Tab-separated table of C-alpha atoms in Angstrom:
chain	number	residue	atom	x	y	z
Q	22	UNK	CA	131.206	2.169	-36.712
Q	23	UNK	CA	130.646	-1.249	-38.306
Q	24	UNK	CA	127.655	0.101	-40.235
Q	25	UNK	CA	129.761	3.065	-41.424
Q	26	UNK	CA	132.546	0.789	-42.612
Q	27	UNK	CA	130.225	-1.642	-44.374
Q	28	UNK	CA	128.298	1.192	-46.071
Q	29	UNK	CA	131.529	2.812	-47.246
Q	30	UNK	CA	132.825	-0.533	-48.499
Q	31	UNK	CA	129.657	-1.111	-50.552
Q	32	UNK	CA	129.838	2.408	-51.998
Q	33	UNK	CA	133.502	1.994	-52.930
Q	34	UNK	CA	132.822	-1.446	-54.430
Q	35	UNK	CA	130.133	0.084	-56.640
Q	36	UNK	CA	132.486	2.933	-57.551
Q	37	UNK	CA	135.325	0.508	-58.337
Q	38	UNK	CA	133.050	-1.627	-60.504
Q	39	UNK	CA	131.735	1.397	-62.400
Q	40	UNK	CA	135.201	2.748	-63.210
Q	41	UNK	CA	137.111	-0.513	-63.528
Q	42	UNK	CA	137.002	-0.468	-67.337
Q	43	UNK	CA	138.026	3.175	-67.828
Q	44	UNK	CA	140.698	3.353	-70.512
Q	45	UNK	CA	142.857	6.166	-69.079
Q	46	UNK	CA	145.396	4.760	-66.594
Q	47	UNK	CA	145.948	6.714	-63.387
Q	48	UNK	CA	148.654	6.191	-60.776
Q	49	UNK	CA	147.354	7.897	-57.614
Q	50	UNK	CA	145.356	5.578	-55.363
Q	51	UNK	CA	142.407	5.989	-52.975
Q	52	UNK	CA	140.901	3.210	-50.870
Q	53	UNK	CA	140.204	1.642	-47.502
Q	54	UNK	CA	141.629	-0.970	-45.161
Q	55	UNK	CA	139.634	-4.210	-45.449
Q	56	UNK	CA	141.046	-5.768	-42.262
Q	57	UNK	CA	137.974	-5.107	-40.025
Q	58	UNK	CA	135.618	-6.463	-42.707
Q	59	UNK	CA	137.707	-9.630	-43.118
Q	60	UNK	CA	137.732	-10.181	-39.342
Q	61	UNK	CA	133.956	-9.739	-39.042
Q	62	UNK	CA	133.280	-11.869	-42.135
Q	63	UNK	CA	135.341	-14.671	-40.590
Q	64	UNK	CA	133.259	-14.590	-37.425
Q	65	UNK	CA	136.016	-13.012	-35.346
Q	66	UNK	CA	136.185	-9.865	-33.285
Q	67	UNK	CA	138.858	-7.292	-32.461
Q	68	UNK	CA	139.758	-5.293	-29.376
Q	69	UNK	CA	138.413	-2.132	-30.987
Q	70	UNK	CA	136.647	-0.908	-34.119
Q	71	UNK	CA	138.493	1.098	-36.749
Q	72	UNK	CA	137.784	2.689	-40.120
Q	73	UNK	CA	140.734	3.783	-42.251
Q	74	UNK	CA	140.837	5.765	-45.507
Q	75	UNK	CA	144.121	5.682	-47.462
Q	76	UNK	CA	145.438	7.948	-50.221
Q	77	UNK	CA	148.706	7.451	-52.123
Q	78	UNK	CA	150.266	10.090	-54.361
Q	79	UNK	CA	152.475	8.413	-56.953
Q	80	UNK	CA	156.145	9.447	-57.081
Q	81	UNK	CA	158.928	8.200	-59.356
Q	82	UNK	CA	160.359	5.696	-56.877
Q	83	UNK	CA	157.433	5.193	-54.486
Q	84	UNK	CA	154.431	6.913	-52.941
Q	85	UNK	CA	153.581	9.845	-50.685
Q	86	UNK	CA	150.977	8.381	-48.311
Q	87	UNK	CA	148.145	9.774	-46.204
Q	88	UNK	CA	145.900	7.832	-43.831
Q	89	UNK	CA	142.970	8.858	-41.670
Q	90	UNK	CA	142.032	6.298	-39.024
Q	91	UNK	CA	138.829	6.633	-36.962
Q	92	UNK	CA	138.698	4.212	-34.039
Q	93	UNK	CA	137.554	3.592	-30.474
Q	94	UNK	CA	140.884	2.184	-29.306
Q	95	UNK	CA	141.940	2.506	-25.670
Q	96	UNK	CA	145.308	4.242	-26.061
Q	97	UNK	CA	145.410	4.785	-22.294
Q	98	UNK	CA	145.856	1.032	-22.041
Q	99	UNK	CA	143.767	0.148	-18.987
Q	100	UNK	CA	140.162	0.285	-17.836
Q	101	UNK	CA	140.806	1.052	-14.163
Q	102	UNK	CA	142.436	4.440	-13.542
Q	103	UNK	CA	142.165	4.539	-9.755
Q	104	UNK	CA	140.720	2.238	-7.115
Q	105	UNK	CA	140.974	2.484	-3.352
Q	106	UNK	CA	139.049	1.179	-0.334
Q	107	UNK	CA	136.980	3.579	1.772
Q	108	UNK	CA	136.384	3.307	5.505
Q	109	UNK	CA	133.372	1.142	6.203
Q	110	UNK	CA	132.293	-0.442	9.467
Q	111	UNK	CA	129.592	-2.610	7.950
Q	112	UNK	CA	130.458	-6.316	8.416
Q	113	UNK	CA	128.441	-7.463	5.390
Q	114	UNK	CA	129.709	-5.053	2.709
Q	115	UNK	CA	132.822	-3.451	1.304
Q	116	UNK	CA	132.970	0.120	0.000
Q	117	UNK	CA	135.545	1.379	-2.491
Q	118	UNK	CA	136.163	4.328	-4.788
Q	119	UNK	CA	136.627	3.445	-8.461
Q	120	UNK	CA	137.587	5.520	-11.491
Q	121	UNK	CA	137.319	3.772	-14.857
Q	122	UNK	CA	138.358	4.876	-18.325
Q	123	UNK	CA	136.155	4.347	-21.377
Q	124	UNK	CA	137.513	5.198	-24.856
Q	125	UNK	CA	135.484	7.332	-27.234
Q	126	UNK	CA	135.912	7.930	-30.964
Q	127	UNK	CA	139.543	8.855	-31.587
Q	128	UNK	CA	141.402	10.081	-34.662
Q	129	UNK	CA	144.843	9.177	-36.001
Q	130	UNK	CA	146.460	10.842	-39.030
Q	131	UNK	CA	149.466	9.247	-40.719
Q	132	UNK	CA	151.761	10.750	-43.334
Q	133	UNK	CA	154.624	8.807	-44.879
Q	134	UNK	CA	156.845	7.869	-47.782
Q	135	UNK	CA	157.386	4.505	-49.425
Q	136	UNK	CA	160.014	3.292	-51.880
Q	137	UNK	CA	159.725	0.397	-54.297
Q	138	UNK	CA	162.193	-2.424	-53.686
Q	139	UNK	CA	161.208	-4.428	-56.771
Q	140	UNK	CA	159.569	-3.357	-60.005
Q	141	UNK	CA	157.578	-6.339	-61.236
Q	142	UNK	CA	154.039	-7.631	-61.552
Q	143	UNK	CA	153.988	-7.840	-57.735
Q	144	UNK	CA	155.724	-4.644	-56.544
Q	145	UNK	CA	157.366	-4.756	-53.114
Q	146	UNK	CA	157.746	-1.492	-51.200
Q	147	UNK	CA	158.928	-0.290	-47.797
Q	148	UNK	CA	158.876	2.954	-45.881
Q	149	UNK	CA	157.840	4.849	-42.778
Q	150	UNK	CA	154.681	6.630	-41.594
Q	151	UNK	CA	154.579	9.402	-38.993
Q	152	UNK	CA	151.486	9.281	-36.778
Q	153	UNK	CA	149.688	12.114	-35.008
Q	154	UNK	CA	146.360	11.716	-33.251
Q	155	UNK	CA	143.935	12.543	-30.482
Q	156	UNK	CA	142.853	9.773	-28.128
Q	157	UNK	CA	139.461	10.678	-26.664
Q	158	UNK	CA	137.934	9.083	-23.602
Q	159	UNK	CA	135.866	9.590	-20.458
Q	160	UNK	CA	136.778	8.923	-16.843
Q	161	UNK	CA	133.874	7.925	-14.595
Q	162	UNK	CA	134.250	7.980	-10.803
Q	163	UNK	CA	131.807	6.248	-8.472
Q	164	UNK	CA	131.541	4.804	-4.988
Q	165	UNK	CA	131.003	1.058	-5.169
Q	166	UNK	CA	129.385	-0.729	-2.244
Q	167	UNK	CA	129.645	-4.502	-2.595
Q	168	UNK	CA	127.375	-6.861	-0.651
Q	169	UNK	CA	127.292	-10.637	-0.620
Q	170	UNK	CA	124.788	-10.885	-3.473
Q	171	UNK	CA	124.608	-7.395	-5.006
Q	172	UNK	CA	126.355	-4.048	-5.362
Q	173	UNK	CA	125.363	-0.384	-5.361
Q	174	UNK	CA	127.029	2.330	-7.434
Q	175	UNK	CA	126.938	6.025	-6.520
Q	176	UNK	CA	128.103	8.263	-9.350
Q	177	UNK	CA	130.585	10.985	-8.394
Q	178	UNK	CA	131.234	12.493	-11.825
Q	179	UNK	CA	132.356	12.120	-15.447
Q	180	UNK	CA	135.248	13.947	-17.115
Q	181	UNK	CA	136.064	14.075	-20.820
Q	182	UNK	CA	139.745	13.696	-21.704
Q	183	UNK	CA	141.984	14.086	-24.738
Q	184	UNK	CA	145.424	12.492	-24.922
Q	185	UNK	CA	148.007	13.132	-27.655
Q	186	UNK	CA	149.344	10.263	-29.756
Q	187	UNK	CA	152.714	10.580	-31.538
Q	188	UNK	CA	154.436	7.754	-33.326
Q	189	UNK	CA	156.142	6.036	-36.236
Q	190	UNK	CA	155.199	2.965	-38.250
Q	191	UNK	CA	157.904	1.217	-40.295
Q	192	UNK	CA	156.282	-1.005	-42.919
Q	193	UNK	CA	156.838	-3.315	-45.870
Q	194	UNK	CA	154.162	-4.362	-48.320
Q	195	UNK	CA	153.180	-5.772	-51.687
Q	196	UNK	CA	150.350	-4.892	-54.028
Q	197	UNK	CA	148.701	-6.544	-57.006
Q	198	UNK	CA	146.819	-4.934	-59.879
Q	199	UNK	CA	143.497	-6.752	-60.208
Q	200	UNK	CA	142.586	-4.551	-63.193
Q	201	UNK	CA	144.147	-1.436	-64.675
Q	202	UNK	CA	142.179	0.503	-62.028
Q	203	UNK	CA	141.747	-1.736	-58.993
Q	204	UNK	CA	144.700	-2.541	-56.736
Q	205	UNK	CA	144.772	-5.004	-53.834
Q	206	UNK	CA	147.597	-5.033	-51.299
Q	207	UNK	CA	148.831	-6.371	-47.997
Q	208	UNK	CA	151.127	-4.440	-45.707
Q	209	UNK	CA	153.163	-5.510	-42.664
Q	210	UNK	CA	154.367	-3.028	-40.055
Q	211	UNK	CA	154.843	-2.208	-36.401
Q	212	UNK	CA	152.969	0.811	-35.076
Q	213	UNK	CA	155.032	2.486	-32.337
Q	214	UNK	CA	153.115	5.271	-30.616
Q	215	UNK	CA	153.843	7.441	-27.613
Q	216	UNK	CA	150.776	8.537	-25.634
Q	217	UNK	CA	151.042	11.623	-23.444
Q	218	UNK	CA	148.885	14.199	-21.717
Q	219	UNK	CA	146.950	14.722	-18.500
Q	220	UNK	CA	144.113	12.428	-17.486
Q	221	UNK	CA	141.580	14.174	-15.253
Q	222	UNK	CA	139.107	12.516	-12.888
Q	223	UNK	CA	137.190	13.204	-9.669
Q	224	UNK	CA	137.883	11.944	-6.159
Q	225	UNK	CA	135.337	11.062	-3.468
Q	226	UNK	CA	135.023	14.764	-2.554
Q	227	UNK	CA	134.133	15.698	-6.160
Q	228	UNK	CA	137.437	17.517	-6.468
Q	229	UNK	CA	139.220	17.343	-9.808
Q	230	UNK	CA	142.431	15.295	-9.831
Q	231	UNK	CA	145.032	14.954	-12.571
Q	232	UNK	CA	147.311	12.097	-13.604
Q	233	UNK	CA	150.165	12.549	-16.071
Q	234	UNK	CA	150.130	9.933	-18.840
Q	235	UNK	CA	153.386	9.041	-20.565
Q	236	UNK	CA	153.577	5.582	-22.126
Q	237	UNK	CA	154.751	3.668	-25.170
Q	238	UNK	CA	151.925	1.948	-27.035
Q	239	UNK	CA	152.585	-0.928	-29.428
Q	240	UNK	CA	151.417	-4.479	-29.980
Q	241	UNK	CA	153.055	-7.467	-31.650
Q	242	UNK	CA	149.543	-8.779	-32.433
Q	243	UNK	CA	149.021	-6.278	-35.268
Q	244	UNK	CA	151.964	-6.984	-37.558
Q	245	UNK	CA	149.594	-6.917	-40.540
Q	246	UNK	CA	148.915	-3.206	-40.984
Q	247	UNK	CA	146.432	-3.263	-43.836
Q	248	UNK	CA	144.568	-5.329	-46.380
Q	249	UNK	CA	143.964	-2.552	-48.891
Q	250	UNK	CA	141.484	-2.232	-51.702
Q	251	UNK	CA	142.427	0.813	-53.782
Q	252	UNK	CA	141.295	2.493	-56.988
Q	253	UNK	CA	143.600	4.504	-59.194
Q	254	UNK	CA	142.299	8.043	-59.604
C-alpha cells in the first residue's frame, strides 16, 4: 500500500504542476490525504496503512464531500479472538487452542457537508461526515503446543470475515490556496464508528463457531483527520 500511495502522490504532483498555471479558476477539488507520507518521511510508523482520495463539490456556503479510504486497519480491535487450554498430561509442554484475527484490505466511504465559518484568505470550515465501510479480515485457528525452548503449531482452519462499519466524523479545518489551482489544508476531527457483524472461526473439532461483534471504535490519537493536497478541477 505504501508503494501505491507514493506512486499516486508522484502522479498527482506531476498533474498539479502541469495544471497549476491554468487561467480558468475552478472551485471543485480533488486530492489525497498526505498524512501517511508525512509520517513515513519523518521516520515514523502508524498502526495501519491507509490511502485516501478526497473530492469536494463546491456549494455556496461550503462543500459536499466524498472520501474513499483504503486501509488495513483492525476494526475488530484485538488480535486474539479466542484462547483456551486443552487437556495435556505432558509435564514438559502446554497445549492450547488459539484463534487470531488478521486484518485484510478494508474500505471506508465517507459522505458529508461542510460550512464555512470565515471567508478570508485562510477559510475555516466545519461539518460532519457519515461513514460506511466493510472491515475485512481472516480468523486463523490452530493448536499451539509450547515446550521449554520451542513451540509447535497445528493449523485447524482459516475463515474470511466481513464486518460492517457505520459512523460519524465531526470535523473542523482550514485550507490555504498555494496557487489559483493548488489547495493545501489541515483538518481536525473525531472519527466515531460502530463495528458490527458476525465473526466466524473454527474450534478444535473443525466446527464453525460464530461470535457477534458490536463495539464502538474511536481513538483520541487521531484528532488530525487529514493533511490534504487538492487541485481545483
